[in-house]
Structures are given as structure tokens and as C-alpha cells.
Tab-separated table of C-alpha atoms in Angstrom:
chain	number	residue	atom	x	y	z
A	1	MET	CA	3.170	4.099	18.201
A	2	LYS	CA	3.856	2.516	14.543
A	3	PHE	CA	3.015	3.716	11.646
A	4	VAL	CA	1.487	1.254	8.728
A	5	ARG	CA	1.266	1.381	5.437
A	6	TYR	CA	-1.082	-1.364	4.124
A	7	ARG	CA	-2.867	-3.085	1.659
A	8	GLN	CA	-6.432	-4.651	2.636
A	9	ASN	CA	-8.694	-5.764	-0.707
A	10	ASP	CA	-8.051	-3.860	-3.408
A	11	ALA	CA	-6.837	-0.300	-0.991
A	12	VAL	CA	-4.203	0.969	-0.094
A	13	GLU	CA	-4.617	2.981	2.873
A	14	ILE	CA	-2.269	3.792	6.099
A	15	GLY	CA	-3.166	2.820	9.901
A	16	ILE	CA	-1.879	3.009	13.350
A	17	PHE	CA	-0.772	-0.898	15.041
A	18	ASN	CA	-2.633	-1.353	19.152
A	19	ALA	CA	0.169	-2.246	21.495
A	20	GLN	CA	-0.228	-5.667	20.225
A	21	GLU	CA	0.531	-5.301	16.533
A	22	THR	CA	-3.335	-7.430	16.103
A	23	ALA	CA	-5.581	-4.714	15.022
A	24	VAL	CA	-5.358	-1.736	12.708
A	25	MET	CA	-7.249	1.654	13.599
A	26	ASN	CA	-7.524	2.748	9.461
A	27	LEU	CA	-6.288	7.074	10.215
A	28	LYS	CA	-9.632	7.984	7.206
A	29	ASP	CA	-11.979	6.177	9.835
A	30	VAL	CA	-10.631	9.117	12.893
A	31	PHE	CA	-9.363	12.258	10.801
A	32	LEU	CA	-12.650	13.006	8.629
A	33	GLN	CA	-11.550	16.216	7.457
A	34	LYS	CA	-7.655	15.873	7.553
A	35	ASP	CA	-5.465	14.464	3.685
A	36	LEU	CA	-4.481	11.450	5.074
A	37	SER	CA	-4.212	9.236	2.321
A	38	THR	CA	-0.538	8.730	1.912
A	39	MET	CA	2.484	8.611	4.578
A	40	GLN	CA	3.692	11.412	3.092
A	41	LYS	CA	0.571	13.310	3.719
A	42	VAL	CA	0.594	11.893	7.241
A	43	VAL	CA	4.235	12.599	7.995
A	44	GLU	CA	3.091	16.737	6.608
A	45	ASN	CA	-0.627	17.618	8.686
A	46	LEU	CA	0.091	15.175	10.693
A	47	THR	CA	-0.339	17.740	14.384
A	48	ASP	CA	1.304	18.014	18.310
A	49	LYS	CA	-2.954	17.286	19.332
A	50	ASP	CA	-2.687	14.527	16.661
A	51	ILE	CA	-0.377	12.270	17.866
A	52	ASP	CA	-1.555	13.073	21.947
A	53	LYS	CA	-5.305	11.751	20.223
A	54	LEU	CA	-3.121	9.013	19.136
A	55	HIS	CA	-1.952	7.283	21.843
A	56	SER	CA	-5.225	9.129	23.580
A	57	TRP	CA	-6.276	6.249	21.353
A	58	LEU	CA	-5.037	3.413	21.420
A	59	GLN	CA	-6.540	1.361	24.735
A	60	ASN	CA	-9.977	1.921	22.396
A	61	GLU	CA	-9.829	-1.495	21.016
A	62	ARG	CA	-13.242	-0.975	19.027
A	63	LEU	CA	-11.297	1.704	16.581
A	64	PHE	CA	-8.889	-0.579	15.370
A	65	LYS	CA	-11.667	-2.987	13.173
A	66	THR	CA	-8.651	-4.571	10.664
A	67	LYS	CA	-7.282	-7.265	11.478
A	68	ALA	CA	-3.384	-7.247	11.530
A	69	GLU	CA	-4.026	-10.871	9.789
A	70	ASP	CA	-6.554	-9.269	6.955
A	71	ILE	CA	-3.546	-6.943	5.941
A	72	LYS	CA	-0.139	-6.869	3.424
A	73	ILE	CA	2.392	-4.699	5.086
A	74	LEU	CA	3.618	-2.255	2.634
A	75	ALA	CA	6.845	-0.436	2.627
A	76	PRO	CA	6.244	3.124	4.536
A	77	ILE	CA	6.919	5.327	2.239
A	78	GLU	CA	6.968	3.914	-1.392
A	79	ARG	CA	8.994	6.402	-3.547
A	80	PRO	CA	10.640	8.929	-1.502
A	81	LEU	CA	10.577	12.530	-1.950
A	82	HIS	CA	13.309	12.552	-2.892
A	83	ASP	CA	16.834	10.669	-2.670
A	84	ILE	CA	17.084	9.981	0.016
A	85	LEU	CA	19.904	10.601	2.053
A	86	CYS	CA	22.426	8.672	3.444
A	87	VAL	CA	26.069	8.440	6.439
A	88	GLY	CA	29.005	6.338	5.129
A	89	VAL	CA	30.722	4.400	7.286
A	90	ASN	CA	29.231	5.947	10.767
A	91	TYR	CA	30.619	3.409	13.374
A	92	SER	CA	34.729	2.523	13.367
A	93	ALA	CA	34.427	-0.826	13.027
A	94	HIS	CA	32.057	0.111	9.646
A	95	LEU	CA	35.088	2.628	7.998
A	96	GLN	CA	37.940	-0.370	9.414
A	97	GLU	CA	36.436	-3.094	7.306
A	98	THR	CA	35.496	-0.484	4.710
A	99	GLN	CA	39.629	0.408	5.150
A	100	ASP	CA	40.297	-2.952	4.397
A	101	ARG	CA	38.487	-4.439	1.694
A	102	VAL	CA	38.896	-0.852	-0.609
A	103	ASP	CA	41.457	-0.538	-2.115
A	104	GLY	CA	41.927	3.056	-2.228
A	105	PHE	CA	39.418	4.480	1.053
A	106	LYS	CA	40.704	6.134	3.162
A	107	LYS	CA	39.292	8.623	5.426
A	108	GLU	CA	41.078	12.006	5.913
A	109	THR	CA	39.382	13.776	8.450
A	110	ASN	CA	36.430	13.025	11.142
A	111	ASP	CA	34.003	14.649	9.193
A	112	ALA	CA	30.953	13.254	8.442
A	113	VAL	CA	30.199	10.408	4.649
A	114	TYR	CA	27.510	12.003	2.285
A	115	PHE	CA	26.009	10.409	-0.382
A	116	GLY	CA	22.160	10.277	-2.175
A	117	LYS	CA	20.593	6.822	-2.917
A	118	ARG	CA	18.512	7.242	-5.654
A	119	ALA	CA	14.846	4.630	-5.239
A	120	ILE	CA	12.206	5.984	-8.054
A	121	LYS	CA	11.184	2.443	-5.752
A	122	ILE	CA	10.756	1.368	-2.043
A	123	LEU	CA	10.089	-2.290	-0.948
A	124	GLY	CA	8.636	-3.597	1.742
A	125	SER	CA	8.997	-6.049	4.254
A	126	GLU	CA	8.912	-10.162	2.350
A	127	GLU	CA	9.467	-8.127	-0.942
A	128	LYS	CA	11.193	-9.823	-3.830
A	129	VAL	CA	14.677	-7.632	-4.809
A	130	GLN	CA	16.021	-7.847	-8.130
A	131	ALA	CA	19.797	-8.698	-7.626
A	132	CYS	CA	21.339	-7.796	-11.022
A	133	PHE	CA	23.841	-10.091	-10.948
A	134	ASP	CA	24.963	-9.534	-14.477
A	135	ILE	CA	25.871	-6.165	-13.543
A	136	ASP	CA	27.301	-6.782	-10.896
A	137	SER	CA	27.510	-10.072	-9.140
A	138	ALA	CA	29.421	-8.272	-5.537
A	139	VAL	CA	25.811	-7.191	-3.584
A	140	ASP	CA	25.781	-6.638	-0.646
A	141	TYR	CA	22.874	-6.295	2.701
A	142	GLU	CA	23.676	-3.001	4.700
A	143	VAL	CA	21.196	-2.478	8.161
A	144	GLU	CA	20.808	0.903	8.854
A	145	LEU	CA	17.928	3.121	12.059
A	146	ALA	CA	16.220	5.515	9.169
A	147	VAL	CA	15.402	9.031	10.710
A	148	ILE	CA	12.398	10.125	9.102
A	149	ILE	CA	11.398	14.108	8.248
A	150	GLY	CA	8.311	15.060	10.156
A	151	LYS	CA	9.111	18.985	9.066
A	152	THR	CA	10.609	20.669	6.989
A	153	GLY	CA	13.332	22.889	8.157
A	154	LYS	CA	16.559	24.964	6.972
A	155	ASN	CA	19.848	25.877	9.547
A	156	ILE	CA	18.492	23.341	12.419
A	157	ARG	CA	21.010	23.389	15.324
A	158	LYS	CA	21.204	20.507	17.040
A	159	GLU	CA	19.283	21.283	20.546
A	160	GLU	CA	16.223	21.955	18.104
A	161	ALA	CA	16.785	18.424	16.403
A	162	GLU	CA	14.434	16.039	17.536
A	163	ASP	CA	11.621	18.940	16.453
A	164	TYR	CA	11.943	17.908	13.292
A	165	ILE	CA	11.738	14.269	13.693
A	166	PHE	CA	8.441	12.240	12.311
A	167	GLY	CA	9.886	8.996	13.669
A	168	TYR	CA	11.947	6.220	12.176
A	169	SER	CA	12.982	2.628	9.990
A	170	ILE	CA	15.111	-0.195	9.873
A	171	PHE	CA	17.116	0.830	5.975
A	172	ASN	CA	18.451	-1.899	4.060
A	173	ASP	CA	20.731	0.204	1.157
A	174	PHE	CA	21.550	-2.871	-1.103
A	175	SER	CA	24.445	-1.932	-2.716
A	176	SER	CA	27.021	-3.626	-5.554
A	177	ARG	CA	30.401	-3.622	-4.317
A	178	ARG	CA	31.904	-3.904	-7.486
A	179	LEU	CA	29.690	-0.273	-9.629
A	180	GLN	CA	31.162	1.906	-5.733
A	181	LYS	CA	34.566	0.827	-7.075
A	182	LYS	CA	34.878	0.821	-10.897
A	183	HIS	CA	32.634	4.297	-10.815
A	184	MET	CA	34.735	6.015	-7.826
A	185	GLN	CA	31.703	6.856	-5.874
A	186	TRP	CA	28.558	5.417	-4.277
A	187	PHE	CA	26.122	6.448	-6.230
A	188	ARG	CA	25.149	3.583	-9.367
A	189	GLY	CA	26.797	0.164	-6.886
A	190	LYS	CA	23.476	2.103	-4.515
A	191	SER	CA	20.924	3.033	-6.985
A	192	LEU	CA	20.278	-0.175	-8.745
A	193	ASP	CA	16.276	-0.612	-9.061
A	194	THR	CA	15.172	-2.612	-5.773
A	195	TYR	CA	17.856	-1.903	-4.135
A	196	SER	CA	16.139	0.329	-1.102
A	197	ALA	CA	13.661	-2.053	1.413
A	198	MET	CA	12.803	0.064	4.265
A	199	GLY	CA	10.071	-0.832	7.049
A	200	PRO	CA	8.070	-2.410	8.288
A	201	VAL	CA	6.083	0.155	9.767
A	202	ILE	CA	7.760	3.513	11.211
A	203	LEU	CA	7.802	4.179	14.709
A	204	HIS	CA	7.048	7.275	16.563
A	205	LYS	CA	9.408	9.282	17.389
A	206	SER	CA	7.485	9.480	21.308
A	207	ALA	CA	8.567	5.661	21.357
A	208	LEU	CA	11.876	6.250	22.423
A	209	PRO	CA	14.301	8.348	23.891
A	210	PHE	CA	16.496	10.532	22.389
A	211	PRO	CA	19.071	10.509	20.974
A	212	VAL	CA	18.586	6.652	20.578
A	213	GLU	CA	20.236	3.123	21.555
A	214	VAL	CA	18.685	0.616	19.259
A	215	ASP	CA	20.422	-2.192	19.096
A	216	VAL	CA	21.102	-2.582	14.816
A	217	LYS	CA	20.965	-6.080	13.474
A	218	CYS	CA	21.300	-8.082	9.975
A	219	SER	CA	21.116	-11.674	9.413
A	220	VAL	CA	21.461	-13.549	6.198
A	221	ASN	CA	19.510	-17.604	5.979
A	222	ASP	CA	19.827	-17.564	9.734
A	223	GLU	CA	23.646	-16.113	10.182
A	224	LEU	CA	24.127	-13.082	12.270
A	225	ARG	CA	26.291	-11.123	10.524
A	226	GLN	CA	25.522	-8.103	11.277
A	227	ASN	CA	25.138	-6.464	15.603
A	228	SER	CA	25.564	-3.428	16.725
A	229	ASN	CA	23.989	-0.123	19.248
A	230	THR	CA	22.550	3.214	17.465
A	231	LYS	CA	25.061	4.818	20.500
A	232	LEU	CA	28.222	3.575	19.047
A	233	PHE	CA	27.753	5.967	15.661
A	234	LEU	CA	30.143	8.351	15.248
A	235	HIS	CA	28.265	11.131	13.868
A	236	ASP	CA	25.362	10.903	16.195
A	237	ILE	CA	21.318	12.116	14.812
A	238	PRO	CA	21.115	15.344	16.301
A	239	SER	CA	24.632	15.972	14.272
A	240	ILE	CA	23.515	14.873	10.883
A	241	ILE	CA	20.209	16.355	10.399
A	242	ALA	CA	22.290	19.609	11.707
A	243	GLU	CA	24.713	20.173	9.073
A	244	LEU	CA	22.732	18.869	6.577
A	245	SER	CA	20.344	21.439	6.652
A	246	GLN	CA	23.086	23.900	6.748
A	247	GLY	CA	22.799	25.974	3.495
A	248	MET	CA	19.637	22.621	2.605
A	249	THR	CA	16.375	22.508	3.435
A	250	LEU	CA	15.065	19.495	4.570
A	251	GLU	CA	11.646	17.925	4.091
A	252	ALA	CA	9.163	17.040	5.856
A	253	GLY	CA	9.016	12.679	4.570
A	254	ASP	CA	12.275	13.363	3.408
A	255	ILE	CA	14.350	9.694	4.625
A	256	ILE	CA	18.703	9.755	6.508
A	257	ALA	CA	19.820	6.446	7.151
A	258	THR	CA	22.176	7.028	8.886
A	259	GLY	CA	24.940	3.995	8.243
A	260	THR	CA	26.144	0.678	8.667
A	261	PRO	CA	27.875	-1.280	11.122
A	262	SER	CA	30.365	-3.725	10.650
A	263	GLY	CA	29.525	-7.051	9.609
A	264	VAL	CA	28.378	-6.462	5.616
A	265	GLY	CA	29.276	-9.234	2.799
A	266	MET	CA	32.527	-7.246	1.793
A	267	GLY	CA	33.961	-6.920	5.141
A	268	TYR	CA	34.660	-11.563	4.524
A	269	LYS	CA	37.707	-12.054	3.053
A	270	PRO	CA	36.276	-13.689	1.065
A	271	GLY	CA	33.226	-11.342	0.392
A	272	LYS	CA	30.532	-12.787	1.527
A	273	TRP	CA	27.867	-11.572	-1.469
A	274	LEU	CA	24.462	-12.311	-2.014
A	275	LYS	CA	23.208	-14.609	-3.363
A	276	LYS	CA	19.463	-15.435	-5.723
A	277	GLY	CA	16.998	-17.187	-3.547
A	278	ASP	CA	19.142	-15.593	-0.010
A	279	THR	CA	16.577	-14.546	2.578
A	280	VAL	CA	18.175	-10.533	4.678
A	281	VAL	CA	16.666	-10.054	8.622
A	282	CYS	CA	16.756	-6.623	9.156
A	283	GLU	CA	17.088	-6.191	13.589
A	284	ILE	CA	15.756	-2.560	15.080
A	285	PRO	CA	14.077	-4.571	18.176
A	286	PRO	CA	11.845	-1.518	18.689
A	287	ILE	CA	10.522	-1.524	15.392
A	288	GLY	CA	11.102	-4.702	14.093
A	289	LYS	CA	11.560	-6.492	11.256
A	290	LEU	CA	11.908	-6.235	7.420
A	291	ILE	CA	12.856	-8.700	5.317
A	292	ASN	CA	13.485	-9.821	1.890
A	293	PHE	CA	14.594	-12.436	-0.823
A	294	ILE	CA	17.351	-12.653	-3.341
A	295	GLY	CA	16.078	-13.410	-6.308
């Protein structure tokens, strides 16, 4: 089941796709007593019983009144509740290419690397990244599986992690590599305006077995650059949720970007940096394709 935030005429709506993804059911038409005006409200307010109802309605084409061709798909969550929680170097091959290409970078322990990414607005699919080439011309892409937290929790056990997930999306963690190096940490190089993209939908967790094993791919101008699978995580999703929640509350609507595989532009010699006019396609097959243009 795919949740979609979309614009129809002048209104922004929340719905789900039918199985063929040819039409959308507007959630406000079927849940008259709930506030589902934003994706944040959907994550907070839909109960397990509500999800069961939606599953049962998927075959009722009469409820899917809006044709997909008549809507503009938007970022599922445009303004996150907090900074995005990111996991660094979470695939061994990406860890190796980072150590090879970044002077002075050494990972001394097997512990996960965490950092925050500021995003005052997350781009959706087919939106343009306003690359800050004047600040840093080394602009890079990173395809990642995003985990959307479904209910607030603290000190969550690994065995309970899936209970706290709402669903999954595709995330592109655009990065300015020279800023990362200059400031000796990753926050500024990751947090320039428009350097976060997510979509096209949120796939409800019920659609995937847990733990999640999905292909993760990224192409630039039709050249396949990244191609891996989340089964190769160094730190899996239950471990990430359990560790982040120790002493720190995770809230419904929080976004966790779980790390990118090898093949980023930084990993090539010379670096394959993004340029104006490039098209970047991130794909996780069960979820879809996240397409962005570099401006």
C-alpha cells in the first residue's frame, strides 16, 4: 500500500494508490472523522484497524475516484518534524571508498556513524535541485532507503523495532563534498537548501517482510552508478532504531536515512560530480523511482 501526497488543482491532498497505481483514493473521503490533512497527521492518527480497512478497500475501484494522470505527486513529507536522522558509511564498500577518497577519514570502531541533516523543505520526484556550485562545485548524490517512524518511543528493543515503523520511502542525500571536508563534519555539507529529496510515495511497512531486503540503485543520465541491497547493511534497521532511541525519543514522523551504497561521485577517480542539467534517478523497486534534475 502506497501513501501519496499530491496536488489536484489548487489543493494538496493525501491518498493511497490502487494496486495498478492508475488512480488514487483521497483519505478524507473515507475517514470523515479523522484529521488526515497532512502526511504527518496520517502517520500519527491512522490506527492498525484503519490500515486493515484500507487494505480491504484496495480492490474497490469505486473508491479510487482520482486518476493518477490528473495529479502532481509531491514529496510525501515536505517539512520534517526534526532534522533528518542519517546513518553514515553503512555499507562496507561505501566505507572503503570513503576511506580511500577522503584524506584523514578513518573509522576506528565498528559502531554506527550518525549525523543530522537540516531540511527546511524536502523536494519531491521530478523537482529541481538548486545546486550551490558557487559555494562548492563537488555536488554528489546518495540513494538511501528512508524509514518513517510510525509512533513515538524511547528505549525501543530491537525485537520491537518494526512496531515503531510506519513505512519506507526513497531518499537522495545530496551532498557538498568539499564543505564536508572543510568543516571536519558532515552537517553543513549535507544541509544546503534543496539538498534533500524523498518520494515518490511512502510504502506501508505491511508491504515488505522484515528485516527489509530491497535493491537500492542510482543512475545519473542513464549511467548506473549505485547498485546494492539493504541486506548488506553494516547496521540493520532494528539495530539503528534501538540504538538511536536509547535515551533519545523518536517521534512519529521522524525520518531515518539508512545510508548509501558505494558508487557515489566521490568514489570515482576523478570524482564524477553532478552538473547543471543532469538527471538523477534513485530506485528501490517496491517503492518506485525518485527523479531529480540538477539546476
